[in-house]
XYZ file of N, CA, C and O in Angstrom:
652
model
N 105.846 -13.962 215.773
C 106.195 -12.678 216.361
C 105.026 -12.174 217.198
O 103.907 -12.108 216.690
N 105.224 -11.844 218.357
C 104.383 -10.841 219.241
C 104.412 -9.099 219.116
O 105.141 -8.148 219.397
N 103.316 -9.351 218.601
C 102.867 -7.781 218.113
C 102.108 -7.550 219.593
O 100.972 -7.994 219.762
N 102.671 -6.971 220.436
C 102.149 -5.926 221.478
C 101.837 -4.100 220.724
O 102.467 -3.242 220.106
N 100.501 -4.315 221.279
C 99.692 -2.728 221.241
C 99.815 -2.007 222.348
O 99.545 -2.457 223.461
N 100.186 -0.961 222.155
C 100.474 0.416 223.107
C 99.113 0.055 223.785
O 98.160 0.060 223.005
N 98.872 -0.215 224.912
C 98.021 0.477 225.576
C 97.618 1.390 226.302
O 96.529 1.660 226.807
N 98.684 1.881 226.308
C 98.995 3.488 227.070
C 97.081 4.327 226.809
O 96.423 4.276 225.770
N 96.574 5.156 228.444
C 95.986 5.656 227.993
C 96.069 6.703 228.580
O 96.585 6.722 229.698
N 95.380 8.344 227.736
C 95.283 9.130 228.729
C 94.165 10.050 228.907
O 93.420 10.382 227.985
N 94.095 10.327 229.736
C 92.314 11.711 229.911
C 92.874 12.635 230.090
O 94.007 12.693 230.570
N 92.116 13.657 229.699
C 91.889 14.827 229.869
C 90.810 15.558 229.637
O 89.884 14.980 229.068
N 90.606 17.250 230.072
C 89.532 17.751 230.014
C 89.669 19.580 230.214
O 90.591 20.270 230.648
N 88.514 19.880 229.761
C 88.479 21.163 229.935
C 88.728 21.908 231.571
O 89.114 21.210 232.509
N 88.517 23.014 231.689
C 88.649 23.510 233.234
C 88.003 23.231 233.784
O 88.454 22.736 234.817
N 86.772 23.251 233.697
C 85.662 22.861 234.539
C 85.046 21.101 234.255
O 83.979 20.658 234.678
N 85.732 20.600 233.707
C 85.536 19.587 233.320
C 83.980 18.736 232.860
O 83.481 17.654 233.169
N 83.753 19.376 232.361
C 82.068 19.043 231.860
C 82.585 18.402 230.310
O 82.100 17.425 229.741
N 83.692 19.255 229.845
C 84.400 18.321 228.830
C 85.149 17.123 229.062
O 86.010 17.545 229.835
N 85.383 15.916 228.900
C 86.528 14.983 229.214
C 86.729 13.898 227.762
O 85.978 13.528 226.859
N 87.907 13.698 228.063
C 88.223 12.898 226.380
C 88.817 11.566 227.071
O 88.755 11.272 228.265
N 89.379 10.872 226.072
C 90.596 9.738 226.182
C 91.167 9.427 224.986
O 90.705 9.164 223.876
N 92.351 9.517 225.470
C 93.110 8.614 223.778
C 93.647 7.602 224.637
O 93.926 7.307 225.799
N 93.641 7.146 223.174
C 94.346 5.247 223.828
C 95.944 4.829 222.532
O 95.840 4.709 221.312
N 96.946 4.730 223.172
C 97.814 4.739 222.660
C 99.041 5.731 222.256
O 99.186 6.649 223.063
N 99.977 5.723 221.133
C 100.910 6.884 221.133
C 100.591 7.790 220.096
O 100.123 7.335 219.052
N 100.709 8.577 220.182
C 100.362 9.948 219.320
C 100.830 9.534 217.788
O 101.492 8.533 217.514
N 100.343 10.519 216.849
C 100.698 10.230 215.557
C 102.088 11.336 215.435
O 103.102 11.155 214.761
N 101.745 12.568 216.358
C 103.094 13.444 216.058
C 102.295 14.660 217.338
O 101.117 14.824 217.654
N 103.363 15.214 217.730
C 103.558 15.931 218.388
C 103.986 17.069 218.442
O 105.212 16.973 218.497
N 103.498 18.752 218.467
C 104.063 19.738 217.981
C 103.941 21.174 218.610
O 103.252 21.294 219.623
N 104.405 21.986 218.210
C 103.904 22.854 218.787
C 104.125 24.271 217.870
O 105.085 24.348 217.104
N 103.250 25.271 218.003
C 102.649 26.068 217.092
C 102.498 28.073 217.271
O 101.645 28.831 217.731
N 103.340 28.176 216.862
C 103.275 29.899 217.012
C 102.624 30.577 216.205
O 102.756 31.788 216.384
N 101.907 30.255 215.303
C 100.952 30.817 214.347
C 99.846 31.656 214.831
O 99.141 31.059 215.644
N 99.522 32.736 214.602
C 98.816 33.732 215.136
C 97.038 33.001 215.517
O 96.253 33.317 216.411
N 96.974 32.481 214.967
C 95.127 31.424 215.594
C 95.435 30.605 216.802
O 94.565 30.101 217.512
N 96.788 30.492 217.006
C 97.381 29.203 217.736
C 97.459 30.379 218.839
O 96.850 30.185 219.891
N 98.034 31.358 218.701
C 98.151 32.200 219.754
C 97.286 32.904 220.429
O 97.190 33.154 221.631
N 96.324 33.357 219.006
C 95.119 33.530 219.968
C 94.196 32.963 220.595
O 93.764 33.511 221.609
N 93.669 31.749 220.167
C 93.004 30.205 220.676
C 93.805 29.924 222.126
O 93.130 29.603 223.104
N 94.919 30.022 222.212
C 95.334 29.634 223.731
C 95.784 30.874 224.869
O 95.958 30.624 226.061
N 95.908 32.006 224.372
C 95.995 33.315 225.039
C 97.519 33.330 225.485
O 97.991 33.948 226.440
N 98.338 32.319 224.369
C 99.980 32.234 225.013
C 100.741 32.546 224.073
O 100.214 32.652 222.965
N 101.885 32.739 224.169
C 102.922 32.489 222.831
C 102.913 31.706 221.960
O 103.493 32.036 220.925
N 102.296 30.444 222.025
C 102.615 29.219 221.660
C 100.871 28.268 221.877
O 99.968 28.674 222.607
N 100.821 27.056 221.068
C 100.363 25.959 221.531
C 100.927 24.858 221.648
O 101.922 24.888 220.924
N 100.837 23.829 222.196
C 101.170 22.927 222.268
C 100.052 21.487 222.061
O 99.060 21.428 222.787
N 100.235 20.731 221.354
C 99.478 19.549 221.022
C 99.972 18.351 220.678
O 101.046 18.434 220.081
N 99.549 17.230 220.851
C 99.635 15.995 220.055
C 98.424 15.474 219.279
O 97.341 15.505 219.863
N 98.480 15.017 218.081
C 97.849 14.504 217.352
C 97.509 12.643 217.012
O 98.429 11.930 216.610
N 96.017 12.045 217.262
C 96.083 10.645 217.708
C 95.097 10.404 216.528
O 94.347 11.370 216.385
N 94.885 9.421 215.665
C 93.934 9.008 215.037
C 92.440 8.834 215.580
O 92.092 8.535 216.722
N 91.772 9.058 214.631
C 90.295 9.224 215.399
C 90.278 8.119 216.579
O 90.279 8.233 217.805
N 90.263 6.980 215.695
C 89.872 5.891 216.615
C 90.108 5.322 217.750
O 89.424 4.587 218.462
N 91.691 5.957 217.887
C 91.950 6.351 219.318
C 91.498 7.359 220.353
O 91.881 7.349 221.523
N 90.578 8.305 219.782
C 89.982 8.847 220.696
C 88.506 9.299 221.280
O 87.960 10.081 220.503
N 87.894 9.066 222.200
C 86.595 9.214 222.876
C 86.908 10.522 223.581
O 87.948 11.016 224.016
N 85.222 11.033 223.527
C 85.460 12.665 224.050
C 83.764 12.319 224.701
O 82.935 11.543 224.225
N 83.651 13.135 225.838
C 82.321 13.612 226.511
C 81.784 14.624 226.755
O 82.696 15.425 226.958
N 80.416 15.344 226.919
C 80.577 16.693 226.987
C 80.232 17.296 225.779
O 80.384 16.728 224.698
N 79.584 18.884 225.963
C 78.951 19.305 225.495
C 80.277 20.542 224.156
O 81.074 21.248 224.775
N 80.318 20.611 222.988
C 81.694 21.572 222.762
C 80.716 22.274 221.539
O 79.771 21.756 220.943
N 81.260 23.554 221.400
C 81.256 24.025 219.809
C 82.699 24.526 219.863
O 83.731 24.673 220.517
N 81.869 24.726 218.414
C 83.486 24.924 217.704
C 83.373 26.036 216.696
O 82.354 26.226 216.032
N 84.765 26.960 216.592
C 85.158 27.597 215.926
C 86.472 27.661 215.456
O 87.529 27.427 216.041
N 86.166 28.133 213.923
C 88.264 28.034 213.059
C 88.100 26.654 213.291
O 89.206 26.437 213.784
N 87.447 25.406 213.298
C 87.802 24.059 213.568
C 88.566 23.923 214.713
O 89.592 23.252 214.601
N 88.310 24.392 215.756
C 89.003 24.354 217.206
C 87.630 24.774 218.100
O 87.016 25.836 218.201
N 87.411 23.206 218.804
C 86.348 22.789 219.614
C 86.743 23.608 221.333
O 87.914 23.587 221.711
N 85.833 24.161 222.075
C 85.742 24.823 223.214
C 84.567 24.556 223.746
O 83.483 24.555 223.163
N 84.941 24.163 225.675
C 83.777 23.953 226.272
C 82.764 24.933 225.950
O 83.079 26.090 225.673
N 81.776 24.605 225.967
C 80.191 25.535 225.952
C 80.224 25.828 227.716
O 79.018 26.021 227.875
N 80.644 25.932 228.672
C 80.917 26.116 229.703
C 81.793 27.208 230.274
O 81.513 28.374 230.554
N 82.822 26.596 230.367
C 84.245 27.426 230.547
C 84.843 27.903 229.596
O 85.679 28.735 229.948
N 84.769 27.711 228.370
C 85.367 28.194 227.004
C 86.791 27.561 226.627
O 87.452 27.729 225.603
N 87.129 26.606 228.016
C 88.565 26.185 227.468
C 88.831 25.263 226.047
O 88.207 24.320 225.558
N 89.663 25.760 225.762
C 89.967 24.925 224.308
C 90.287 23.807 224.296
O 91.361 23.376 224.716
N 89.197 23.028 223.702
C 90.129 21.401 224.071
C 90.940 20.314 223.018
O 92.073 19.834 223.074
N 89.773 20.147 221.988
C 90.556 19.765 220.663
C 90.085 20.070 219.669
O 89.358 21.059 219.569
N 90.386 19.292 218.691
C 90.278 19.551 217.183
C 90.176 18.436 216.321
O 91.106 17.785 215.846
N 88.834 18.256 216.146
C 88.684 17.310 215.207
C 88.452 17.548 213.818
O 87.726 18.333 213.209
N 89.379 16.533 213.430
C 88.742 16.501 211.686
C 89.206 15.454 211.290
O 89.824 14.598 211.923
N 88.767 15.509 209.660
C 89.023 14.153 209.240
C 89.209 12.477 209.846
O 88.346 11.764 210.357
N 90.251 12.261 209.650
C 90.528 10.938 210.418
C 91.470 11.220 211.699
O 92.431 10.488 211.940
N 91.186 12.153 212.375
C 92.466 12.876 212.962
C 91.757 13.760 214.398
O 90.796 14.454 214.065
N 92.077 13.813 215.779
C 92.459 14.339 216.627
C 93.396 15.090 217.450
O 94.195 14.605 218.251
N 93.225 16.309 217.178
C 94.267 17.118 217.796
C 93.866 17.560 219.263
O 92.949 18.345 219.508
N 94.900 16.780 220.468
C 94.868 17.357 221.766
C 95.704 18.648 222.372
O 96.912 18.839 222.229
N 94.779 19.479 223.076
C 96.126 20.339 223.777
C 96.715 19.620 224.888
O 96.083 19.020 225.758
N 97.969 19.725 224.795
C 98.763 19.191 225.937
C 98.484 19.860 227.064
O 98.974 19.333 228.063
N 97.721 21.066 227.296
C 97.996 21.597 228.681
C 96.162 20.651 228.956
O 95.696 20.594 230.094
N 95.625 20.212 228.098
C 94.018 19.357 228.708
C 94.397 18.669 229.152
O 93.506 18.272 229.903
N 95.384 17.987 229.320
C 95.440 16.310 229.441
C 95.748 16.371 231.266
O 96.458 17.255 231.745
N 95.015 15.171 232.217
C 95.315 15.306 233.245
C 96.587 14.905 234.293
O 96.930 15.350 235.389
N 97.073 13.926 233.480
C 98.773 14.148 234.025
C 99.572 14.479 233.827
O 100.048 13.906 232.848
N 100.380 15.462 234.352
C 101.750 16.400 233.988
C 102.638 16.317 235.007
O 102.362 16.049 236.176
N 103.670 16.541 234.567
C 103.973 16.698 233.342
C 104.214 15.096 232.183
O 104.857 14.112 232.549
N 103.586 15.212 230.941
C 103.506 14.135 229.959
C 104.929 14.034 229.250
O 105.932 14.746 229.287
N 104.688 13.174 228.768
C 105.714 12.041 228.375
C 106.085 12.830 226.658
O 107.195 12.894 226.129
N 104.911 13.287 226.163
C 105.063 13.511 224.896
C 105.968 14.900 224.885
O 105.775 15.798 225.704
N 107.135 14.970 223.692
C 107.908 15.919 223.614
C 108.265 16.028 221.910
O 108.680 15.224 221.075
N 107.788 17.761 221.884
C 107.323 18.223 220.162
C 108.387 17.525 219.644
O 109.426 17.116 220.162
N 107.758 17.435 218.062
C 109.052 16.634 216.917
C 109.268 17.825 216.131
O 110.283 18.037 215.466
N 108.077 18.744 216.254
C 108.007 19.977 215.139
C 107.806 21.510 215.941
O 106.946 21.845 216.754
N 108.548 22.009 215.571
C 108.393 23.305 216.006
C 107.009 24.273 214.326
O 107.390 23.973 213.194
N 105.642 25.265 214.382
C 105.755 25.721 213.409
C 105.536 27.137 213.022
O 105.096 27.509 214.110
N 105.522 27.856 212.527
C 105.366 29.155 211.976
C 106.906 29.920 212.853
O 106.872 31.002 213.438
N 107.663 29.373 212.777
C 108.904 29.833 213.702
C 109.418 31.177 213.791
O 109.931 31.536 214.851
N 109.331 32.122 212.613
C 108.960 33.925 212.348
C 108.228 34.485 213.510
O 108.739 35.474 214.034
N 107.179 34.050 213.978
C 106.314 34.310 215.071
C 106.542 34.227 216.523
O 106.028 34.962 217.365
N 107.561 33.026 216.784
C 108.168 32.597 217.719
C 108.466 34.040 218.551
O 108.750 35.091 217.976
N 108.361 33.903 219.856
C 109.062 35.121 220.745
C 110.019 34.955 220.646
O 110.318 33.822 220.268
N 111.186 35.978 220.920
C 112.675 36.366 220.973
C 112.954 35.494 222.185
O 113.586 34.466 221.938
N 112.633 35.690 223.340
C 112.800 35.306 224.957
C 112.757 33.256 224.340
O 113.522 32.391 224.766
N 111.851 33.088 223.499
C 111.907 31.489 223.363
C 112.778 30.782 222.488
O 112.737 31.161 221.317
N 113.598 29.799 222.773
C 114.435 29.218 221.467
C 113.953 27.944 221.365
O 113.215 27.300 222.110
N 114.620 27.611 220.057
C 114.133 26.757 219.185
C 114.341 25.115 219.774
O 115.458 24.892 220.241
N 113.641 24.300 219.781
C 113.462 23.055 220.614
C 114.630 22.373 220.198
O 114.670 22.795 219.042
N 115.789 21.488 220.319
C 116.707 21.779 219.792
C 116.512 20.198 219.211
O 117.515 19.904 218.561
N 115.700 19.285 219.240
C 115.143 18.163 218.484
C 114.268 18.089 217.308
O 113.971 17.258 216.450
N 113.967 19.345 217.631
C 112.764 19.681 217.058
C 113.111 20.041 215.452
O 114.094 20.743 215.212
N 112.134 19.453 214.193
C 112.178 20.313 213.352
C 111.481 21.051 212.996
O 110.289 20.848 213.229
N 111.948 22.473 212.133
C 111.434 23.993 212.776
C 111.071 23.929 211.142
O 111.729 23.521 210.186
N 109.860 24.459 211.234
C 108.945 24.909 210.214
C 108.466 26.464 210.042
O 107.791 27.042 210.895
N 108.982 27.157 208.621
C 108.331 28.440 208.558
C 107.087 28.736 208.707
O 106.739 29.742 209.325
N 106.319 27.968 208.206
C 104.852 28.107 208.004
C 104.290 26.334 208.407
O 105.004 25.507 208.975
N 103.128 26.141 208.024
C 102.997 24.802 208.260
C 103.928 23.458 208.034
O 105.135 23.671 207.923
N 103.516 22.224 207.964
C 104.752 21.360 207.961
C 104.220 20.988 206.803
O 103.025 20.994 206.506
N 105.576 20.504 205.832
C 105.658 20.095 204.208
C 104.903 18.156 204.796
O 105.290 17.228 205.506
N 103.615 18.506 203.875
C 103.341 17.540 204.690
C 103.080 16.401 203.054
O 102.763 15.228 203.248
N 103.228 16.833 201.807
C 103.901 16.104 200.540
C 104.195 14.398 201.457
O 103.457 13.427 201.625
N 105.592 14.690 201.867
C 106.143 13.374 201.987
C 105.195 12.459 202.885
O 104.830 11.372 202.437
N 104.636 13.058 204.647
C 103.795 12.789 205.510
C 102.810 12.125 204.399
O 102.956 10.910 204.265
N 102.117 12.567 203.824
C 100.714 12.592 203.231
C 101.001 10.972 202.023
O 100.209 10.030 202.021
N 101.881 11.010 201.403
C 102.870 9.870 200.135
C 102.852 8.657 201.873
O 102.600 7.464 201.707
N 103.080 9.081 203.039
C 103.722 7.509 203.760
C 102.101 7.676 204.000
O 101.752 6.643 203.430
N 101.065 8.181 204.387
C 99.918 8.016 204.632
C 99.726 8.527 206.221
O 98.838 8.065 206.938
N 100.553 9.410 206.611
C 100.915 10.028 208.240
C 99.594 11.312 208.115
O 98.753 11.540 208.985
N 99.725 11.995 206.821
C 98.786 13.164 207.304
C 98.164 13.910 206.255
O 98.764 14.000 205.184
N 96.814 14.575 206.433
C 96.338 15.008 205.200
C 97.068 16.530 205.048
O 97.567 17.072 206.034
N 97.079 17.212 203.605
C 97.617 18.073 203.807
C 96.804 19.368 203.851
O 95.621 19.484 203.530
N 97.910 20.655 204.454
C 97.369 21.821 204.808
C 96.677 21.944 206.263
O 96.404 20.938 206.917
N 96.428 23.190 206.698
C 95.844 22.966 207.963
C 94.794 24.247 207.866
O 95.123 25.426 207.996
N 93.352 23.711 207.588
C 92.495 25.497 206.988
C 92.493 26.189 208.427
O 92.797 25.826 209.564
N 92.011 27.352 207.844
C 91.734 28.630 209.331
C 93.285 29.241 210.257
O 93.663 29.729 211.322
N 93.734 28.778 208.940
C 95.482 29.697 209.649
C 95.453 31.055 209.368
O 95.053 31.505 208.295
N 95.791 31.607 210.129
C 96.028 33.139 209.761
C 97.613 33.208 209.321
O 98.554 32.511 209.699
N 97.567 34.331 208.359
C 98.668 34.483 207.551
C 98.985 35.731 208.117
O 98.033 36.488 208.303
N 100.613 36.289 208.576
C 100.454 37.490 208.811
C 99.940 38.590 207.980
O 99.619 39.595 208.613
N 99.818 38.619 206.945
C 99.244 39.561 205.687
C 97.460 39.773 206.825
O 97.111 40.933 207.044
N 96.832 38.953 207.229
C 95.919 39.275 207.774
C 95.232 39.877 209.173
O 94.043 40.095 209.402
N 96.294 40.052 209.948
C 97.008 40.426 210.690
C 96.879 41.574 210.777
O 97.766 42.154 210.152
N 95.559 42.831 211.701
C 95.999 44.027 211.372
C 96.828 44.996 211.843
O 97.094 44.894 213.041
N 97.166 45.628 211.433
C 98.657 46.379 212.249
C 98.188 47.329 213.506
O 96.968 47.469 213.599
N 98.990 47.992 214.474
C 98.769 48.439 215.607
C 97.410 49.825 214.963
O 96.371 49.956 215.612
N 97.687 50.773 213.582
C 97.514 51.990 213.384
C 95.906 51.683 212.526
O 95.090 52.538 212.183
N 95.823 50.220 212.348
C 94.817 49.685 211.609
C 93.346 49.592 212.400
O 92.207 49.517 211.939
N 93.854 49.630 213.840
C 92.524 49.124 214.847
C 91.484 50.166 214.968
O 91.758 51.150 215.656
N 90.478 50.098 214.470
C 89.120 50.726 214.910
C 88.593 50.664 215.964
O 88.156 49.551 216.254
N 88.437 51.567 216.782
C 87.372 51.667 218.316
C 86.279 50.798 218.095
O 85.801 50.569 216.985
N 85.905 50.337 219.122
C 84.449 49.192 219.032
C 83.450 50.777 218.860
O 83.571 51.953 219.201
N 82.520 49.977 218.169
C 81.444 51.226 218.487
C 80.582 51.355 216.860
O 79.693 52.190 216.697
């Protein structure tokens, strides 16, 4: 039998590009994320990402990081997220678009805007993804730290003046 390897590759990079990455091959999963860190980390409704095993991916460039979500030291754009054995890309870094990859998971779906509906392939998650079964086939570790919960979340009447 001929075992052919994806060689698919792709780059991407921050705005100013002083950041640049590559993955090599197909994603482990693909998703996208309404969770209030997700929203504020990208300044949108939503994020969007795919996730590639480390070893598929090379990165260049100078980043820190906060909440475990890496940003140029430059431009501040958000680029990924490393941990464990695991790379998380934003889909809007990557330099050809529109990409091929299309979410499997919708998550925190409560959060979701009214104006947006639900991906209709997609499976839709209240909160993070039950990742039990993922974690038993060996797809993913579980939990995802530095989520904000709405309980933390302060309300409009809660905000204090800077000062």
């Amino acid at each position: 039998m001929n075992d052919r390897i994806d060689e698919t590759v792709r780059f991407g990079s921050c705005y100013c590009r002083a950041v640049t990455f590559r993955v090599t091959g197909q994603p482990l999963r693909v998703g996208i994320c309404h969770c209030a860190d997700c929203r504020k980390t990208s300044g949108s409704a939503f994020s969007a990402y795919a996730v590639w095993p480390i070893s598929a991916f090379e990165q260049t460039g100078q980043t820190s990081t906060y909440g475990n979500r890496s940003f140029c030291v430059t431009c501040g754009s958000r680029v990924t997220w490393v941990h464990d054995d695991e790379a998380e890309v934003m889909i809007g870094s990557l330099d050809v678009v529109p990409t091929d990859l299309t979410p499997e998971y919708e998550l925190w779906i409560g959060r979701r805007e009214n104006w947006l509906h639900a991906l209709p392939e997609a499976r839709q998650f209240d909160h993070d993804r039950d990742t039990r079964t993922e974690t038993e086939r060996g797809l993913s570790e579980p939990g995802a730290p530095g989520r904000t919960v709405e309980t933390d979340v302060p309300r409009p009447g809660e905000l204090l003046p800077p000062g």
